[in-house]
CSV table of C-alpha atoms in Angstrom, one decimal:
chain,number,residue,atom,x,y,z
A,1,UNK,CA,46.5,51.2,-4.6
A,2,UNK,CA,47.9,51.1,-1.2
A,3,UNK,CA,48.7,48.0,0.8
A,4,UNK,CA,45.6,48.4,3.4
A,5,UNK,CA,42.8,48.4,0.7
A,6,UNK,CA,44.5,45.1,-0.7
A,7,UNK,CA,44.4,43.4,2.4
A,8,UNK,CA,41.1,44.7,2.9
A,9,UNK,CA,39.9,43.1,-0.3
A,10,UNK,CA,41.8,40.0,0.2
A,11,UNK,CA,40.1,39.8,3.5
A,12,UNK,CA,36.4,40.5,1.9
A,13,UNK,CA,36.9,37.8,-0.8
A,14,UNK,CA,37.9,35.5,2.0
A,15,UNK,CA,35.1,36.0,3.8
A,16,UNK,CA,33.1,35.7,1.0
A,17,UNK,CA,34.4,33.0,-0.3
A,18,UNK,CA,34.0,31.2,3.6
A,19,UNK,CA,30.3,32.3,3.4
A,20,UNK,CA,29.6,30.6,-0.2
A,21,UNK,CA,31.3,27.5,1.1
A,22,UNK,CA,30.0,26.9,5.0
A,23,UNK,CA,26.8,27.9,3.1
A,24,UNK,CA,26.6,25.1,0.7
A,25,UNK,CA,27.8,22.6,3.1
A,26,UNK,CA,25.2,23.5,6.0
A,27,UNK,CA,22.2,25.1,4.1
A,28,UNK,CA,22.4,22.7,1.3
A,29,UNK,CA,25.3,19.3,1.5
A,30,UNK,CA,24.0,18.6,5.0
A,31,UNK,CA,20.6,18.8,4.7
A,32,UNK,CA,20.3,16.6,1.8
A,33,UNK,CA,22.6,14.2,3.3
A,34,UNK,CA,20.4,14.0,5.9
A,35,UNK,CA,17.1,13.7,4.4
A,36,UNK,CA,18.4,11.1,1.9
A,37,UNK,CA,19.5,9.0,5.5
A,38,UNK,CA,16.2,9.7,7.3
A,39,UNK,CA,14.2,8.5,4.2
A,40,UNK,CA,16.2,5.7,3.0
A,41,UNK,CA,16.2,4.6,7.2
A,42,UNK,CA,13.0,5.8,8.7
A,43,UNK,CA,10.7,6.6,5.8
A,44,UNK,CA,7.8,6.7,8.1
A,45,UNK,CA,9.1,9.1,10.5
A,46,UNK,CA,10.6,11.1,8.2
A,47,UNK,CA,7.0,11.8,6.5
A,48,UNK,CA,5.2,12.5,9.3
A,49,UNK,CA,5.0,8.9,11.4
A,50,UNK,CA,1.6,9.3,9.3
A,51,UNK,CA,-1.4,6.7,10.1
A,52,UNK,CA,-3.7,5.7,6.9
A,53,UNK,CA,-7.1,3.8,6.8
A,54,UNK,CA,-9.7,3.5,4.2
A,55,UNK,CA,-6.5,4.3,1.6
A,56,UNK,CA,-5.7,7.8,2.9
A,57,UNK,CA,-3.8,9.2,5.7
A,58,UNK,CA,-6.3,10.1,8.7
A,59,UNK,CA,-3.5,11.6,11.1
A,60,UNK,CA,-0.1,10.6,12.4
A,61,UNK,CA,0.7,8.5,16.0
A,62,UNK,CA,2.2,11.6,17.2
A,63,UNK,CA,-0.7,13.3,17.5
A,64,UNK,CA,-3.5,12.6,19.2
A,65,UNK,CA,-7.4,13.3,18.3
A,66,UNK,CA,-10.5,15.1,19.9
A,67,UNK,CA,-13.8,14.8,19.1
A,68,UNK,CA,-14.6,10.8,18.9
A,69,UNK,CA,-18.0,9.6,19.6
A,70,UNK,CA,-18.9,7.0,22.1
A,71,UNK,CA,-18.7,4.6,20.3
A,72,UNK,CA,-15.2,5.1,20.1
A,73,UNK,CA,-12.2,5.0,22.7
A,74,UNK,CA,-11.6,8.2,24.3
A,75,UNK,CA,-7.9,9.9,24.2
A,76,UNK,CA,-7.0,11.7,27.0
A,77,UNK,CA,-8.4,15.3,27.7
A,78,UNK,CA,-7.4,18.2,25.7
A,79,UNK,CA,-7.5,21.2,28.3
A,80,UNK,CA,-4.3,23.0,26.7
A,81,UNK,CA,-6.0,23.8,23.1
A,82,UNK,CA,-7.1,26.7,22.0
A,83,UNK,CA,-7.9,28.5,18.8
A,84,UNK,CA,-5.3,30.6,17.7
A,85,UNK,CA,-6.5,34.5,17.5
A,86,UNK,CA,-4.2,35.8,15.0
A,87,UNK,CA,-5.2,33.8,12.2
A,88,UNK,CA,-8.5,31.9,12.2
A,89,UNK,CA,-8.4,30.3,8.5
A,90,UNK,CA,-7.9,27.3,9.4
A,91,UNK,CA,-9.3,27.4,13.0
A,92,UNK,CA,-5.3,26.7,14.2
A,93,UNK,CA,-4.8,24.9,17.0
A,94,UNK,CA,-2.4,25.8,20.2
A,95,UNK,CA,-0.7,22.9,22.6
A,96,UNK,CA,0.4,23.3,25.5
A,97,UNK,CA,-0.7,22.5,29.1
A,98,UNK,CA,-3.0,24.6,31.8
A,99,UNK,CA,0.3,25.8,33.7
A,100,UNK,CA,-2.3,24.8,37.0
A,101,UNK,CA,-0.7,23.9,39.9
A,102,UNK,CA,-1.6,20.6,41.5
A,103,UNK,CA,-4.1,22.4,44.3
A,104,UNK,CA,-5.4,24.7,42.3
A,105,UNK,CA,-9.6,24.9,42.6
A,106,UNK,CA,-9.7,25.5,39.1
A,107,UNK,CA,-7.7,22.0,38.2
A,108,UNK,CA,-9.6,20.0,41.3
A,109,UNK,CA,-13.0,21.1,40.1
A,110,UNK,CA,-12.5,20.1,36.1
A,111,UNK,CA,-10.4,16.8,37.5
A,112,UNK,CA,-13.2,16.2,40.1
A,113,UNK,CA,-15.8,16.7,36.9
A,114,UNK,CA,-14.4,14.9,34.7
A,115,UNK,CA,-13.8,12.0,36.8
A,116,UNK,CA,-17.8,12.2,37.4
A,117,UNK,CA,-18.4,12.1,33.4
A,118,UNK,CA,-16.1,9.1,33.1
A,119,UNK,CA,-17.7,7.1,35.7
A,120,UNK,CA,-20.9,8.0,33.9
A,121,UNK,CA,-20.3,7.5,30.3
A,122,UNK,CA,-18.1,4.1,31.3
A,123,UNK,CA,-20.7,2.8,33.4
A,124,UNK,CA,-22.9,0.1,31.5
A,125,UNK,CA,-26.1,-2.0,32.9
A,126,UNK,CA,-23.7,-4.9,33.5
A,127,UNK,CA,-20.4,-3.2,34.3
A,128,UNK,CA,-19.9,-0.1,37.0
A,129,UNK,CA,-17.2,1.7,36.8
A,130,UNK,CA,-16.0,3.5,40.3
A,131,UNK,CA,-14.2,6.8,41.1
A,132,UNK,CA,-11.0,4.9,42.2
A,133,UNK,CA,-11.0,2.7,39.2
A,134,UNK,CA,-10.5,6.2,36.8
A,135,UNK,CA,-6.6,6.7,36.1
A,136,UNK,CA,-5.5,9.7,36.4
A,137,UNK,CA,-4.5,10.0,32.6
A,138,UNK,CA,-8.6,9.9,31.8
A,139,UNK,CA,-9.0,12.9,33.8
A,140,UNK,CA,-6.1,15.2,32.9
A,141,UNK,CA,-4.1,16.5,29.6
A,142,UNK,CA,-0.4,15.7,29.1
A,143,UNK,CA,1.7,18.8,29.0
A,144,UNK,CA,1.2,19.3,25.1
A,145,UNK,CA,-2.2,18.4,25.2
A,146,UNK,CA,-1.6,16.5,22.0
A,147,UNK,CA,-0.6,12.7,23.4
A,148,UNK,CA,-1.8,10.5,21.1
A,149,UNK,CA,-2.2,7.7,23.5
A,150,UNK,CA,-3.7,6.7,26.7
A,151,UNK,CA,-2.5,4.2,29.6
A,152,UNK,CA,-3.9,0.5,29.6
A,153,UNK,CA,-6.2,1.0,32.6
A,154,UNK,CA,-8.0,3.5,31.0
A,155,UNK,CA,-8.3,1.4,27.6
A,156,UNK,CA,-9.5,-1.5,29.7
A,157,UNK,CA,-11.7,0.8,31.6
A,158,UNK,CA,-13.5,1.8,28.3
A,159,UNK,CA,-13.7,-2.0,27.1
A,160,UNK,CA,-17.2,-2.5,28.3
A,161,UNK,CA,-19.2,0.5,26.8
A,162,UNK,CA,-17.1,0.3,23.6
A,163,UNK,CA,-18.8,-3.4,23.3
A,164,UNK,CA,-22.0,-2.2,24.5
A,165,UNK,CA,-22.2,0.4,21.9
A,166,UNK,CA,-21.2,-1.4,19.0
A,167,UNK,CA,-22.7,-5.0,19.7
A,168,UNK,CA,-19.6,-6.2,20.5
A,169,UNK,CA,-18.4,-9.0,23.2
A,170,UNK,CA,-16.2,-7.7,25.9
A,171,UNK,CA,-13.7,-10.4,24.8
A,172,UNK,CA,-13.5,-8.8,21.6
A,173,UNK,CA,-12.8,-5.5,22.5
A,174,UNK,CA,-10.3,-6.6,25.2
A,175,UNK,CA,-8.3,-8.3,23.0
A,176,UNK,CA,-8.1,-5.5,20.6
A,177,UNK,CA,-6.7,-3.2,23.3
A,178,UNK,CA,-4.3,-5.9,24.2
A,179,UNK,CA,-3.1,-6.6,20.7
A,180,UNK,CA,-2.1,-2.4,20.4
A,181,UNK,CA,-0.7,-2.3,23.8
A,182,UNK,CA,3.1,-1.3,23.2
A,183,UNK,CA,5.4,-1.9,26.1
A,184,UNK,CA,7.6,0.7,27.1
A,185,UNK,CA,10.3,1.8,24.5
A,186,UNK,CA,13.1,-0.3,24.7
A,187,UNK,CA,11.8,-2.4,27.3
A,188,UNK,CA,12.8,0.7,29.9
A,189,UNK,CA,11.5,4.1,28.9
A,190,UNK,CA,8.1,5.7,29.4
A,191,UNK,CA,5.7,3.5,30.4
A,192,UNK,CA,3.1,0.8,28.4
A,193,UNK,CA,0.3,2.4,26.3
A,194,UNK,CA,-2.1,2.3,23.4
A,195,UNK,CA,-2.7,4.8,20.5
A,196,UNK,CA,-6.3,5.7,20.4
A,197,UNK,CA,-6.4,6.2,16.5
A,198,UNK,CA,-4.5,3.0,15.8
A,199,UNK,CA,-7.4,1.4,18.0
A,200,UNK,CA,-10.4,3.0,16.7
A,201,UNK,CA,-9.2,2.6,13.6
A,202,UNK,CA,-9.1,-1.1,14.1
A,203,UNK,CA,-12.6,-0.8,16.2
A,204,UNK,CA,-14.1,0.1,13.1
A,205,UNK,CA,-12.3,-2.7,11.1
A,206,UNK,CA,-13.5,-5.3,13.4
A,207,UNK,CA,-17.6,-3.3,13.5
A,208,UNK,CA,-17.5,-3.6,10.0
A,209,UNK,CA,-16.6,-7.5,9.7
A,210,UNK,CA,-19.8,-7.9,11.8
């Protein structure tokens, strides 16, 4: 056997040898180490950040909801979603935002609308709501379309026909949206807001205890 075909086995068994190792460290060492650290640490992040009620897990505070009644706080619009064409099993869902730029007719008209239908559906015998009082997170979606939480204006703007609806004083409900208004991260980043789920959630904790 000549001297290149040694080398060249030496130099495949090498590089073999290299791809068993750097394989168990990354695809398998690594990961575990750092799985065991984010469960042992940050169980609830690690599984999901996952939100239960009633005994059972009813979504996580990452993502936010559609499709709550009236008698519920609304989240913020969901204009990004979409069913997802390819496969329809399970009626996928598709973030993202409308890619509409700020003066586009299209955006105006649904902001314009939608403004319109919170004014409306906000508005109580003993409380109007008007145009300017609507923040502007009521009327548009975030840029996933999936925020799980809204600002504290637009809590406190739903406060009265949340009451209304579920024979509730307007103190009660207030305080409720006060006592899951989290200030911004770190006392600096983002800004203040509330998770709808975590709030109707306790809405219908506090509607049950009469």
């Amino acid at each position: 056997m000549n001297n290149s075909v040694v080398n060249t086995a030496r130099l495949l068994g090498a590089g073999l040898r290299a791809l068993l190792v750097l394989t168990l460290v990354t695809g398998v060492i690594y990961p575990l180490v750092v799985t065991g650290i984010a469960q042992g640490l940050f169980p609830g992040k690690a599984n999901g950040s996952e939100i239960r009620a009633d005994g059972k897990v009813v979504g996580s505070s990452l993502i936010g909801q559609q499709g709550y009644s009236l008698d519920y706080f609304q989240p913020r619009p969901a204009n990004g979603l979409g069913e997802n064409s390819v496969n329809t099993q399970y009626k996928l869902i598709l973030s993202g935002a409308t890619n509409l730029s700020a003066d586009n007719q299209e955006l105006v008209k649904s902001v314009e609308e939608a403004k319109a239908k919170v004014v409306k559906d906000n508005s109580t015998p003993d409380h109007k709501v008007k145009p300017s009082q609507v923040p502007a997170d009521a009327v548009t979606s975030s840029g996933s379309g999936l925020d799980p939480d809204i600002s504290p204006a637009y809590a406190d703007l739903q406060v009265h026909r949340v009451a209304e609806r579920n024979g509730l004083t307007v103190a009660q409900v207030r305080k409720l949206v006060d006592d899951h208004t989290e200030g911004r991260t770190l006392g600096f980043i983002g800004e203040p807001r509330v998770n709808v789920l975590e709030l109707n959630i306790a809405l219908k904790v506090l509607v049950a205890k009469g």
